[in-house]
PDB file of C-alpha atoms in Angstrom:
ATOM      1  CA  HIS A   1     108.637 107.278 139.145  1.00 94.00           C
ATOM      2  CA  LYS A   2     106.311 110.210 139.492  1.00 95.00           C
ATOM      3  CA  ASP A   3     105.313 110.077 135.521  1.00 96.00           C
ATOM      4  CA  ILE A   4     104.265 106.392 135.771  1.00 96.00           C
ATOM      5  CA  TYR A   5     102.615 106.512 138.972  1.00 95.00           C
ATOM      6  CA  SER A   6     100.195 109.620 138.286  1.00 95.00           C
ATOM      7  CA  LYS A   7      99.135 107.924 135.182  1.00 96.00           C
ATOM      8  CA  VAL A   8      98.077 104.475 137.058  1.00 95.00           C
ATOM      9  CA  GLU A   9      96.526 106.823 139.781  1.00 95.00           C
ATOM     10  CA  ASN A  10      94.635 108.659 137.403  1.00 95.00           C
ATOM     11  CA  HIS A  11      93.546 105.215 135.500  1.00 95.00           C
ATOM     12  CA  LEU A  12      92.279 103.831 138.737  1.00 94.00           C
ATOM     13  CA  THR A  13      90.262 106.666 140.068  1.00 94.00           C
ATOM     14  CA  ASP A  14      88.380 107.213 137.301  1.00 94.00           C
ATOM     15  CA  TYR A  15      85.387 105.260 135.638  1.00 92.00           C
ATOM     16  CA  PRO A  16      84.971 102.326 136.155  1.00 91.00           C
ATOM     17  CA  HIS A  17      87.194 101.785 138.855  1.00 92.00           C
ATOM     18  CA  ARG A  18      86.708 104.623 141.249  1.00 93.00           C
ATOM     19  CA  ILE A  19      89.305 103.867 143.914  1.00 95.00           C
ATOM     20  CA  PRO A  20      89.787 107.031 146.235  1.00 94.00           C
ATOM     21  CA  ARG A  21      93.010 108.502 146.070  1.00 93.00           C
ATOM     22  CA  ASN A  22      93.738 108.404 149.499  1.00 94.00           C
ATOM     23  CA  ASN A  23      93.638 104.580 149.433  1.00 94.00           C
ATOM     24  CA  ALA A  24      96.545 102.786 151.428  1.00 95.00           C
ATOM     25  CA  ILE A  25      97.130 100.631 147.962  1.00 95.00           C
ATOM     26  CA  PHE A  26      98.464 103.607 146.230  1.00 95.00           C
ATOM     27  CA  LYS A  27     101.148 104.310 148.630  1.00 96.00           C
ATOM     28  CA  GLN A  28     102.130 100.593 148.708  1.00 97.00           C
ATOM     29  CA  TYR A  29     101.834 100.469 144.664  1.00 96.00           C
ATOM     30  CA  SER A  30     104.390 103.434 144.822  1.00 96.00           C
ATOM     31  CA  ASP A  31     106.777 102.008 147.103  1.00 97.00           C
ATOM     32  CA  HIS A  32     106.922  98.670 145.044  1.00 97.00           C
ATOM     33  CA  LEU A  33     107.047 100.794 141.955  1.00 97.00           C
ATOM     34  CA  LEU A  34     110.227 102.915 143.276  1.00 96.00           C
ATOM     35  CA  ALA A  35     111.933  99.811 144.519  1.00 96.00           C
ATOM     36  CA  TYR A  36     111.665  97.825 141.425  1.00 96.00           C
ATOM     37  CA  LEU A  37     112.697 101.014 139.168  1.00 94.00           C
ATOM     38  CA  ASN A  38     115.800 101.395 141.635  1.00 94.00           C
ATOM     39  CA  GLN A  39     116.431  97.333 141.509  1.00 93.00           C
ATOM     40  CA  ILE A  40     116.342  97.427 137.545  1.00 90.00           C
ATOM     41  CA  TYR A  41     118.446 100.706 137.427  1.00 90.00           C
ATOM     42  CA  PHE A  42     121.118  99.775 139.712  1.00 91.00           C
ATOM     43  CA  SER A  43     121.557  96.322 138.519  1.00 90.00           C
ATOM     44  CA  PRO A  44     124.845  95.638 136.691  1.00 92.00           C
ATOM     45  CA  LEU A  45     124.641  94.639 132.763  1.00 90.00           C
ATOM     46  CA  SER A  46     125.607  91.392 131.828  1.00 94.00           C
ATOM     47  CA  TYR A  47     128.874  91.256 130.085  1.00 96.00           C
ATOM     48  CA  LYS A  48     127.236  90.402 126.631  1.00 97.00           C
ATOM     49  CA  ASP A  49     125.350  93.708 127.137  1.00 95.00           C
ATOM     50  CA  GLN A  50     128.326  95.772 128.337  1.00 95.00           C
ATOM     51  CA  LEU A  51     130.243  94.785 124.690  1.00 97.00           C
ATOM     52  CA  MET A  52     127.060  95.296 122.430  1.00 97.00           C
ATOM     53  CA  SER A  53     126.484  99.006 124.239  1.00 96.00           C
ATOM     54  CA  ARG A  54     130.601  99.847 123.859  1.00 97.00           C
ATOM     55  CA  GLU A  55     130.193  98.571 120.420  1.00 98.00           C
ATOM     56  CA  GLN A  56     127.323 100.794 119.410  1.00 98.00           C
ATOM     57  CA  ALA A  57     128.912 103.889 121.276  1.00 98.00           C
ATOM     58  CA  GLN A  58     131.801 103.329 119.055  1.00 98.00           C
ATOM     59  CA  ILE A  59     129.409 103.289 115.909  1.00 98.00           C
ATOM     60  CA  LEU A  60     127.581 105.951 117.027  1.00 96.00           C
ATOM     61  CA  GLY A  61     131.119 108.088 117.589  1.00 97.00           C
ATOM     62  CA  SER A  62     132.259 107.187 114.018  1.00 97.00           C
ATOM     63  CA  ILE A  63     128.882 108.268 112.431  1.00 93.00           C
ATOM     64  CA  ARG A  64     129.293 111.590 114.409  1.00 94.00           C
ATOM     65  CA  ARG A  65     132.884 112.099 113.100  1.00 96.00           C
ATOM     66  CA  ILE A  66     131.737 111.572 109.503  1.00 94.00           C
ATOM     67  CA  ILE A  67     128.902 114.035 109.883  1.00 92.00           C
ATOM     68  CA  ILE A  68     131.323 116.658 111.284  1.00 93.00           C
ATOM     69  CA  ASN A  69     133.974 116.219 108.801  1.00 95.00           C
ATOM     70  CA  MET A  70     131.900 116.125 105.873  1.00 94.00           C
ATOM     71  CA  ASN A  71     129.760 118.900 107.080  1.00 93.00           C
ATOM     72  CA  LEU A  72     126.307 116.919 106.685  1.00 93.00           C
ATOM     73  CA  ILE A  73     123.033 117.684 108.205  1.00 90.00           C
ATOM     74  CA  ILE A  74     120.463 114.599 109.080  1.00 88.00           C
ATOM     75  CA  ARG A  75     116.942 115.794 109.370  1.00 87.00           C
ATOM     76  CA  VAL A  76     113.580 113.905 110.086  1.00 86.00           C
ATOM     77  CA  THR A  77     111.358 113.611 106.709  1.00 84.00           C
ATOM     78  CA  ASP A  78     107.578 114.900 107.096  1.00 82.00           C
ATOM     79  CA  LYS A  79     106.290 111.663 107.665  1.00 79.00           C
ATOM     80  CA  GLY A  80     108.583 111.255 110.623  1.00 75.00           C
ATOM     81  CA  ASN A  81     109.544 107.648 109.872  1.00 83.00           C
ATOM     82  CA  ASN A  82     112.844 108.429 107.420  1.00 89.00           C
ATOM     83  CA  PHE A  83     116.206 110.326 107.739  1.00 88.00           C
ATOM     84  CA  TYR A  84     117.272 112.808 105.249  1.00 87.00           C
ATOM     85  CA  ILE A  85     121.174 113.336 104.882  1.00 88.00           C
ATOM     86  CA  GLY A  86     122.294 116.065 102.940  1.00 88.00           C
ATOM     87  CA  SER A  87     124.929 118.660 102.777  1.00 89.00           C
ATOM     88  CA  ALA A  88     124.892 121.328 105.291  1.00 86.00           C
ATOM     89  CA  ASN A  89     125.018 124.061 102.847  1.00 86.00           C
ATOM     90  CA  GLU A  90     121.989 123.324 101.210  1.00 82.00           C
ATOM     91  CA  PHE A  91     119.975 124.556 104.121  1.00 74.00           C
ATOM     92  CA  GLU A  92     121.722 127.837 104.796  1.00 71.00           C
TER      93      GLU A  92
END
């Protein structure tokens, strides 16, 4: 909430908008933003989304077990878009 609010506030107080920081609209925006984020965060997931998240968690757990059992390591490549999977012994 604070991060989003501060970015919006900084944008609106700078050129070309130049809205004063003590304007009541900022307090109203902060209240609405906090209420919206709370509503979204605390609303329950649909059944389909619950199943999908459970399945993805199981897949992730399976991948972690394989990595640990086979003594592998995952690293991000220099370009940052790909992963390198190799033996942990190569990096010692």
